Amino acid sequence: MSPLPPHLIAERAARAAETVRHQPCPRCGADTLTARTPDRVAAVDVRTNPEPIDPAAGIPAGRLAWCLTGGQHTPQRIRWRDRWHAPHCTHPVLIDHHCPPQPVQERLI
């Protein structure tokens, strides 16, 4: 078997990075979804809560909203939910993951 050309290796690596995966948060251990956005100009590694939210109830302040695209025959992808896409979106809406506050250890005197 001959080795793959470099451009095919890069394409496969990009597709693998864009594939949505369940992974525990490295900081708090919560279940999250991770993937790289498929934007070739400014790809971003995203970590979201796995439960979709109702966008009609509003996006929590200071949080980013993402669409979980894909279907039965296409892989799931996480895409930016911008103001032009949002009014017409039929995809599940996810918000970025924020770890819960960590307890602060009291200082003994």
Short mmCIF file of N, CA, C and O in Angstrom, two decimals:
data_model
loop_
_atom_site.label_atom_id
_atom_site.label_comp_id
_atom_site.label_asym_id
_atom_site.label_seq_id
_atom_site.Cartn_x
_atom_site.Cartn_y
_atom_site.Cartn_z
N MET A 1 0.84 -1.18 0.00
CA MET A 1 0.00 0.00 0.00
C MET A 1 0.89 1.24 0.00
O MET A 1 1.79 1.38 0.82
N SER A 2 0.63 2.15 -0.93
CA SER A 2 1.44 3.36 -1.03
C SER A 2 0.98 4.41 -0.01
O SER A 2 -0.19 4.46 0.33
N PRO A 3 1.90 5.23 0.46
CA PRO A 3 1.53 6.25 1.44
C PRO A 3 0.62 7.29 0.79
O PRO A 3 0.68 7.55 -0.40
N LEU A 4 -0.22 7.88 1.63
CA LEU A 4 -1.14 8.91 1.15
C LEU A 4 -0.40 10.21 0.88
O LEU A 4 0.55 10.54 1.60
N PRO A 5 -0.83 10.96 -0.13
CA PRO A 5 -0.22 12.27 -0.37
C PRO A 5 -0.51 13.20 0.82
O PRO A 5 -1.54 13.07 1.48
N PRO A 6 0.37 14.15 1.08
CA PRO A 6 0.18 15.06 2.22
C PRO A 6 -1.15 15.80 2.23
O PRO A 6 -1.74 15.99 3.29
N HIS A 7 -1.68 16.20 1.07
CA HIS A 7 -2.94 16.94 1.06
C HIS A 7 -4.11 16.06 1.52
O HIS A 7 -5.04 16.54 2.16
N LEU A 8 -4.05 14.75 1.24
CA LEU A 8 -5.11 13.85 1.72
C LEU A 8 -5.00 13.60 3.21
O LEU A 8 -6.00 13.50 3.91
N ILE A 9 -3.79 13.54 3.71
CA ILE A 9 -3.59 13.37 5.15
C ILE A 9 -4.13 14.60 5.88
O ILE A 9 -4.84 14.48 6.88
N ALA A 10 -3.83 15.78 5.37
CA ALA A 10 -4.33 17.03 5.98
C ALA A 10 -5.85 17.10 5.93
O ALA A 10 -6.49 17.51 6.90
N GLU A 11 -6.45 16.68 4.82
CA GLU A 11 -7.91 16.69 4.68
C GLU A 11 -8.56 15.74 5.68
O GLU A 11 -9.55 16.08 6.33
N ARG A 12 -8.00 14.56 5.84
CA ARG A 12 -8.54 13.59 6.80
C ARG A 12 -8.40 14.09 8.24
O ARG A 12 -9.29 13.91 9.06
N ALA A 13 -7.28 14.72 8.55
CA ALA A 13 -7.07 15.27 9.89
C ALA A 13 -8.07 16.38 10.18
O ALA A 13 -8.63 16.46 11.28
N ALA A 14 -8.34 17.23 9.19
CA ALA A 14 -9.31 18.31 9.37
C ALA A 14 -10.70 17.74 9.59
O ALA A 14 -11.43 18.21 10.47
N ARG A 15 -11.09 16.74 8.81
CA ARG A 15 -12.42 16.12 9.00
C ARG A 15 -12.55 15.48 10.37
O ARG A 15 -13.58 15.57 11.01
N ALA A 16 -11.49 14.84 10.83
CA ALA A 16 -11.52 14.21 12.15
C ALA A 16 -11.67 15.26 13.25
O ALA A 16 -12.40 15.07 14.21
N ALA A 17 -10.99 16.39 13.11
CA ALA A 17 -11.07 17.46 14.11
C ALA A 17 -12.46 18.09 14.12
O ALA A 17 -12.93 18.54 15.16
N GLU A 18 -13.14 18.11 12.97
CA GLU A 18 -14.47 18.71 12.88
C GLU A 18 -15.57 17.78 13.37
O GLU A 18 -16.70 18.20 13.57
N THR A 19 -15.27 16.51 13.56
CA THR A 19 -16.27 15.54 14.00
C THR A 19 -16.60 15.79 15.47
O THR A 19 -15.71 15.88 16.31
N VAL A 20 -17.89 15.88 15.77
CA VAL A 20 -18.33 16.15 17.13
C VAL A 20 -18.10 14.91 18.00
O VAL A 20 -18.43 13.79 17.61
N ARG A 21 -17.50 15.12 19.18
CA ARG A 21 -17.20 14.02 20.11
C ARG A 21 -17.69 14.39 21.50
O ARG A 21 -17.61 15.54 21.90
N HIS A 22 -18.15 13.38 22.23
CA HIS A 22 -18.44 13.54 23.66
C HIS A 22 -17.12 13.40 24.39
O HIS A 22 -16.41 12.41 24.21
N GLN A 23 -16.77 14.39 25.20
CA GLN A 23 -15.55 14.32 26.01
C GLN A 23 -15.81 15.00 27.34
O GLN A 23 -16.50 16.02 27.39
N PRO A 24 -15.25 14.46 28.41
CA PRO A 24 -15.38 15.15 29.69
C PRO A 24 -14.54 16.43 29.68
O PRO A 24 -13.48 16.47 29.07
N CYS A 25 -15.05 17.46 30.35
CA CYS A 25 -14.29 18.70 30.48
C CYS A 25 -13.03 18.41 31.29
O CYS A 25 -13.11 17.78 32.34
N PRO A 26 -11.85 18.84 30.83
CA PRO A 26 -10.63 18.55 31.56
C PRO A 26 -10.56 19.26 32.92
O PRO A 26 -9.82 18.84 33.80
N ARG A 27 -11.35 20.31 33.10
CA ARG A 27 -11.29 21.06 34.36
C ARG A 27 -12.29 20.54 35.39
O ARG A 27 -11.94 20.29 36.53
N CYS A 28 -13.57 20.38 34.96
CA CYS A 28 -14.61 20.03 35.93
C CYS A 28 -15.16 18.61 35.75
O CYS A 28 -15.89 18.12 36.59
N GLY A 29 -14.83 17.95 34.65
CA GLY A 29 -15.27 16.58 34.42
C GLY A 29 -16.67 16.45 33.85
O GLY A 29 -17.14 15.33 33.61
N ALA A 30 -17.36 17.57 33.57
CA ALA A 30 -18.72 17.51 33.03
C ALA A 30 -18.70 16.96 31.60
O ALA A 30 -17.72 17.12 30.87
N ASP A 31 -19.80 16.31 31.21
CA ASP A 31 -19.94 15.81 29.85
C ASP A 31 -20.07 17.01 28.91
O ASP A 31 -20.85 17.92 29.16
N THR A 32 -19.27 17.04 27.85
CA THR A 32 -19.32 18.13 26.88
C THR A 32 -19.21 17.57 25.47
O THR A 32 -18.83 16.42 25.27
N LEU A 33 -19.55 18.41 24.50
CA LEU A 33 -19.32 18.11 23.09
C LEU A 33 -18.17 18.97 22.63
O LEU A 33 -18.12 20.17 22.95
N THR A 34 -17.24 18.39 21.89
CA THR A 34 -16.11 19.16 21.37
C THR A 34 -15.97 18.92 19.88
O THR A 34 -16.27 17.85 19.38
N ALA A 35 -15.51 19.94 19.19
CA ALA A 35 -15.22 19.85 17.76
C ALA A 35 -14.55 21.14 17.33
O ALA A 35 -14.59 22.15 18.04
N ARG A 36 -13.95 21.11 16.16
CA ARG A 36 -13.41 22.32 15.54
C ARG A 36 -14.43 22.78 14.52
O ARG A 36 -14.99 21.98 13.78
N THR A 37 -14.69 24.08 14.48
CA THR A 37 -15.64 24.60 13.49
C THR A 37 -15.06 24.40 12.09
O THR A 37 -13.84 24.44 11.92
N PRO A 38 -15.91 24.16 11.10
CA PRO A 38 -15.40 23.86 9.76
C PRO A 38 -14.95 25.07 8.96
O PRO A 38 -14.64 24.95 7.79
N ASP A 39 -14.88 26.24 9.56
CA ASP A 39 -14.45 27.44 8.86
C ASP A 39 -12.95 27.32 8.55
O ASP A 39 -12.14 27.16 9.45
N ARG A 40 -12.58 27.39 7.30
CA ARG A 40 -11.18 27.21 6.90
C ARG A 40 -10.33 28.45 7.19
O ARG A 40 -9.13 28.39 7.29
N VAL A 41 -10.98 29.61 7.29
CA VAL A 41 -10.23 30.85 7.52
C VAL A 41 -9.92 31.03 9.00
O VAL A 41 -8.80 31.35 9.37
N ALA A 42 -10.90 30.82 9.85
CA ALA A 42 -10.70 31.03 11.29
C ALA A 42 -11.38 29.92 12.08
O ALA A 42 -12.35 30.14 12.78
N ALA A 43 -10.87 28.70 11.95
CA ALA A 43 -11.43 27.57 12.68
C ALA A 43 -11.20 27.77 14.17
O ALA A 43 -10.18 28.30 14.60
N VAL A 44 -12.20 27.34 14.98
CA VAL A 44 -12.15 27.51 16.42
C VAL A 44 -12.45 26.16 17.07
O VAL A 44 -13.36 25.46 16.64
N ASP A 45 -11.69 25.80 18.09
CA ASP A 45 -12.02 24.60 18.87
C ASP A 45 -13.11 24.99 19.85
O ASP A 45 -12.95 25.95 20.61
N VAL A 46 -14.21 24.24 19.82
CA VAL A 46 -15.40 24.57 20.61
C VAL A 46 -15.68 23.46 21.62
O VAL A 46 -15.56 22.28 21.30
N ARG A 47 -16.09 23.85 22.83
CA ARG A 47 -16.55 22.91 23.86
C ARG A 47 -17.90 23.43 24.32
O ARG A 47 -18.01 24.55 24.80
N THR A 48 -18.97 22.63 24.12
CA THR A 48 -20.32 23.05 24.47
C THR A 48 -20.95 22.09 25.47
O THR A 48 -20.50 20.96 25.63
N ASN A 49 -22.01 22.57 26.11
CA ASN A 49 -22.85 21.66 26.90
C ASN A 49 -23.60 20.79 25.91
O ASN A 49 -24.01 21.26 24.84
N PRO A 50 -23.82 19.51 26.22
CA PRO A 50 -24.46 18.62 25.25
C PRO A 50 -25.97 18.82 25.12
O PRO A 50 -26.56 18.40 24.13
N GLU A 51 -26.61 19.46 26.10
CA GLU A 51 -28.06 19.62 26.06
C GLU A 51 -28.43 20.86 25.25
O GLU A 51 -27.98 21.96 25.56
N PRO A 52 -29.27 20.70 24.22
CA PRO A 52 -29.72 21.87 23.46
C PRO A 52 -30.56 22.79 24.35
O PRO A 52 -31.17 22.36 25.31
N ILE A 53 -30.55 24.07 24.00
CA ILE A 53 -31.36 25.04 24.71
C ILE A 53 -32.47 25.54 23.79
O ILE A 53 -32.41 25.33 22.57
N ASP A 54 -33.46 26.21 24.35
CA ASP A 54 -34.52 26.82 23.56
C ASP A 54 -34.09 28.25 23.26
O ASP A 54 -34.05 29.09 24.16
N PRO A 55 -33.74 28.56 22.00
CA PRO A 55 -33.26 29.91 21.70
C PRO A 55 -34.34 30.98 21.90
O PRO A 55 -34.02 32.14 22.12
N ALA A 56 -35.61 30.58 21.86
CA ALA A 56 -36.68 31.56 22.09
C ALA A 56 -36.65 32.09 23.52
O ALA A 56 -37.08 33.20 23.80
N ALA A 57 -36.11 31.29 24.45
CA ALA A 57 -36.00 31.72 25.84
C ALA A 57 -34.82 32.68 26.03
O ALA A 57 -34.68 33.27 27.10
N GLY A 58 -34.00 32.82 25.02
CA GLY A 58 -32.85 33.72 25.09
C GLY A 58 -31.56 32.99 25.38
O GLY A 58 -31.55 31.97 26.06
N ILE A 59 -30.49 33.53 24.87
CA ILE A 59 -29.15 32.99 25.11
C ILE A 59 -28.65 33.64 26.40
O ILE A 59 -28.71 34.85 26.54
N PRO A 60 -28.16 32.85 27.36
CA PRO A 60 -27.65 33.45 28.59
C PRO A 60 -26.56 34.49 28.30
O PRO A 60 -25.75 34.32 27.40
N ALA A 61 -26.57 35.57 29.08
CA ALA A 61 -25.60 36.65 28.90
C ALA A 61 -24.17 36.12 29.00
O ALA A 61 -23.87 35.29 29.86
N GLY A 62 -23.34 36.59 28.11
CA GLY A 62 -21.94 36.21 28.13
C GLY A 62 -21.64 34.84 27.57
O GLY A 62 -20.51 34.36 27.68
N ARG A 63 -22.61 34.19 26.97
CA ARG A 63 -22.41 32.85 26.41
C ARG A 63 -22.48 32.91 24.88
O ARG A 63 -23.16 33.76 24.31
N LEU A 64 -21.80 32.00 24.22
CA LEU A 64 -21.84 31.89 22.77
C LEU A 64 -22.79 30.78 22.37
O LEU A 64 -22.86 29.74 23.03
N ALA A 65 -23.53 30.99 21.30
CA ALA A 65 -24.48 29.99 20.81
C ALA A 65 -23.94 29.34 19.54
O ALA A 65 -23.33 30.00 18.70
N TRP A 66 -24.18 28.03 19.43
CA TRP A 66 -23.68 27.23 18.31
C TRP A 66 -24.81 26.34 17.81
O TRP A 66 -25.69 25.96 18.57
N CYS A 67 -24.80 26.00 16.53
CA CYS A 67 -25.76 25.07 15.95
C CYS A 67 -25.10 23.71 15.80
O CYS A 67 -23.95 23.62 15.38
N LEU A 68 -25.86 22.67 16.12
CA LEU A 68 -25.40 21.30 15.91
C LEU A 68 -26.03 20.82 14.62
O LEU A 68 -27.20 20.48 14.58
N THR A 69 -25.26 20.86 13.54
CA THR A 69 -25.78 20.48 12.23
C THR A 69 -25.48 19.02 11.95
O THR A 69 -24.71 18.39 12.65
N GLY A 70 -26.04 18.53 10.89
CA GLY A 70 -25.80 17.14 10.49
C GLY A 70 -27.10 16.38 10.53
O GLY A 70 -28.10 16.82 11.09
N GLY A 71 -27.06 15.25 9.94
CA GLY A 71 -28.27 14.45 9.87
C GLY A 71 -27.97 12.98 9.92
O GLY A 71 -26.88 12.56 10.32
N GLN A 72 -28.93 12.22 9.46
CA GLN A 72 -28.81 10.77 9.50
C GLN A 72 -27.65 10.28 8.63
O GLN A 72 -26.99 9.31 8.97
N HIS A 73 -27.41 10.95 7.51
CA HIS A 73 -26.40 10.49 6.57
C HIS A 73 -25.19 11.41 6.47
O HIS A 73 -24.32 11.20 5.64
N THR A 74 -25.15 12.44 7.29
CA THR A 74 -24.00 13.35 7.30
C THR A 74 -23.48 13.48 8.72
O THR A 74 -24.25 13.40 9.68
N PRO A 75 -22.19 13.69 8.88
CA PRO A 75 -21.64 13.80 10.24
C PRO A 75 -22.11 15.08 10.93
O PRO A 75 -22.40 16.08 10.27
N GLN A 76 -22.19 15.02 12.23
CA GLN A 76 -22.56 16.21 13.00
C GLN A 76 -21.40 17.18 13.02
O GLN A 76 -20.24 16.78 13.12
N ARG A 77 -21.72 18.46 12.94
CA ARG A 77 -20.74 19.54 13.00
C ARG A 77 -21.28 20.61 13.93
O ARG A 77 -22.48 20.78 14.06
N ILE A 78 -20.36 21.35 14.55
CA ILE A 78 -20.74 22.50 15.36
C ILE A 78 -20.41 23.74 14.54
O ILE A 78 -19.29 23.90 14.09
N ARG A 79 -21.42 24.58 14.34
CA ARG A 79 -21.25 25.79 13.52
C ARG A 79 -21.66 27.03 14.30
O ARG A 79 -22.58 26.97 15.12
N TRP A 80 -21.00 28.13 14.00
CA TRP A 80 -21.31 29.41 14.61
C TRP A 80 -22.74 29.80 14.29
O TRP A 80 -23.20 29.65 13.17
N ARG A 81 -23.45 30.30 15.27
CA ARG A 81 -24.84 30.74 15.09
C ARG A 81 -24.84 32.26 15.06
O ARG A 81 -24.98 32.92 16.09
N ASP A 82 -24.69 32.83 13.88
CA ASP A 82 -24.63 34.28 13.78
C ASP A 82 -26.02 34.89 13.62
O ASP A 82 -27.02 34.18 13.53
N ARG A 83 -26.09 36.21 13.61
CA ARG A 83 -27.39 36.88 13.59
C ARG A 83 -28.16 36.67 12.28
O ARG A 83 -29.36 36.79 12.25
N TRP A 84 -27.47 36.34 11.19
CA TRP A 84 -28.16 36.10 9.93
C TRP A 84 -28.71 34.67 9.87
O TRP A 84 -29.73 34.43 9.28
N HIS A 85 -28.01 33.77 10.48
CA HIS A 85 -28.42 32.36 10.48
C HIS A 85 -29.53 32.11 11.51
O HIS A 85 -30.44 31.33 11.28
N ALA A 86 -29.44 32.76 12.64
CA ALA A 86 -30.31 32.48 13.78
C ALA A 86 -31.81 32.52 13.49
O ALA A 86 -32.54 31.61 13.90
N PRO A 87 -32.35 33.51 12.78
CA PRO A 87 -33.81 33.55 12.60
C PRO A 87 -34.37 32.38 11.79
O PRO A 87 -35.54 32.05 11.89
N HIS A 88 -33.54 31.75 10.98
CA HIS A 88 -34.00 30.68 10.10
C HIS A 88 -33.53 29.30 10.54
O HIS A 88 -33.78 28.31 9.86
N CYS A 89 -32.85 29.22 11.66
CA CYS A 89 -32.21 27.98 12.09
C CYS A 89 -33.23 26.95 12.58
O CYS A 89 -34.13 27.27 13.35
N THR A 90 -33.06 25.71 12.13
CA THR A 90 -33.90 24.60 12.60
C THR A 90 -33.06 23.56 13.33
O THR A 90 -33.58 22.52 13.72
N HIS A 91 -31.78 23.84 13.51
CA HIS A 91 -30.87 22.91 14.18
C HIS A 91 -30.96 23.05 15.70
O HIS A 91 -31.34 24.10 16.20
N PRO A 92 -30.56 22.02 16.45
CA PRO A 92 -30.45 22.17 17.89
C PRO A 92 -29.41 23.26 18.21
O PRO A 92 -28.38 23.37 17.55
N VAL A 93 -29.72 24.07 19.21
CA VAL A 93 -28.83 25.17 19.61
C VAL A 93 -28.11 24.78 20.89
O VAL A 93 -28.74 24.37 21.87
N LEU A 94 -26.80 24.91 20.87
CA LEU A 94 -25.96 24.60 22.02
C LEU A 94 -25.30 25.87 22.52
O LEU A 94 -25.12 26.82 21.75
N ILE A 95 -24.93 25.90 23.80
CA ILE A 95 -24.16 27.03 24.31
C ILE A 95 -22.80 26.53 24.78
O ILE A 95 -22.64 25.37 25.14
N ASP A 96 -21.84 27.45 24.75
CA ASP A 96 -20.49 27.08 25.16
C ASP A 96 -20.48 26.64 26.62
O ASP A 96 -21.29 27.10 27.42
N HIS A 97 -19.57 25.74 26.94
CA HIS A 97 -19.49 25.18 28.29
C HIS A 97 -18.74 26.14 29.21
O HIS A 97 -17.68 26.65 28.85
N HIS A 98 -19.33 26.41 30.37
CA HIS A 98 -18.66 27.14 31.44
C HIS A 98 -18.65 26.22 32.65
O HIS A 98 -19.69 25.71 33.06
N CYS A 99 -17.49 26.01 33.23
CA CYS A 99 -17.39 25.16 34.42
C CYS A 99 -18.10 25.83 35.59
O CYS A 99 -18.08 27.05 35.71
N PRO A 100 -18.73 25.02 36.46
CA PRO A 100 -19.35 25.61 37.64
C PRO A 100 -18.25 26.18 38.54
O PRO A 100 -17.10 25.73 38.50
N PRO A 101 -18.61 27.16 39.38
CA PRO A 101 -17.59 27.73 40.26
C PRO A 101 -17.00 26.66 41.17
O PRO A 101 -17.71 25.79 41.68
N GLN A 102 -15.71 26.73 41.35
CA GLN A 102 -15.01 25.79 42.23
C GLN A 102 -15.02 26.34 43.65
O GLN A 102 -14.87 27.54 43.85
N PRO A 103 -15.22 25.47 44.64
CA PRO A 103 -15.16 25.95 46.01
C PRO A 103 -13.77 26.50 46.34
O PRO A 103 -12.77 25.97 45.88
N VAL A 104 -13.76 27.57 47.11
CA VAL A 104 -12.50 28.18 47.49
C VAL A 104 -12.12 27.67 48.87
O VAL A 104 -12.92 27.71 49.80
N GLN A 105 -10.90 27.20 48.99
CA GLN A 105 -10.45 26.68 50.27
C GLN A 105 -10.19 27.84 51.21
O GLN A 105 -9.51 28.80 50.88
N GLU A 106 -10.78 27.77 52.39
CA GLU A 106 -10.59 28.80 53.40
C GLU A 106 -9.15 28.73 53.92
O GLU A 106 -8.55 27.67 53.98
N ARG A 107 -8.65 29.85 54.30
CA ARG A 107 -7.30 29.93 54.83
C ARG A 107 -7.35 29.83 56.36
O ARG A 107 -8.13 30.55 56.99
N LEU A 108 -6.57 28.95 56.91
CA LEU A 108 -6.52 28.79 58.36
C LEU A 108 -5.59 29.84 58.97
O LEU A 108 -4.53 30.12 58.46
N ILE A 109 -5.99 30.37 60.10
CA ILE A 109 -5.17 31.37 60.77
C ILE A 109 -4.32 30.70 61.81
O ILE A 109 -4.65 29.87 62.52
#
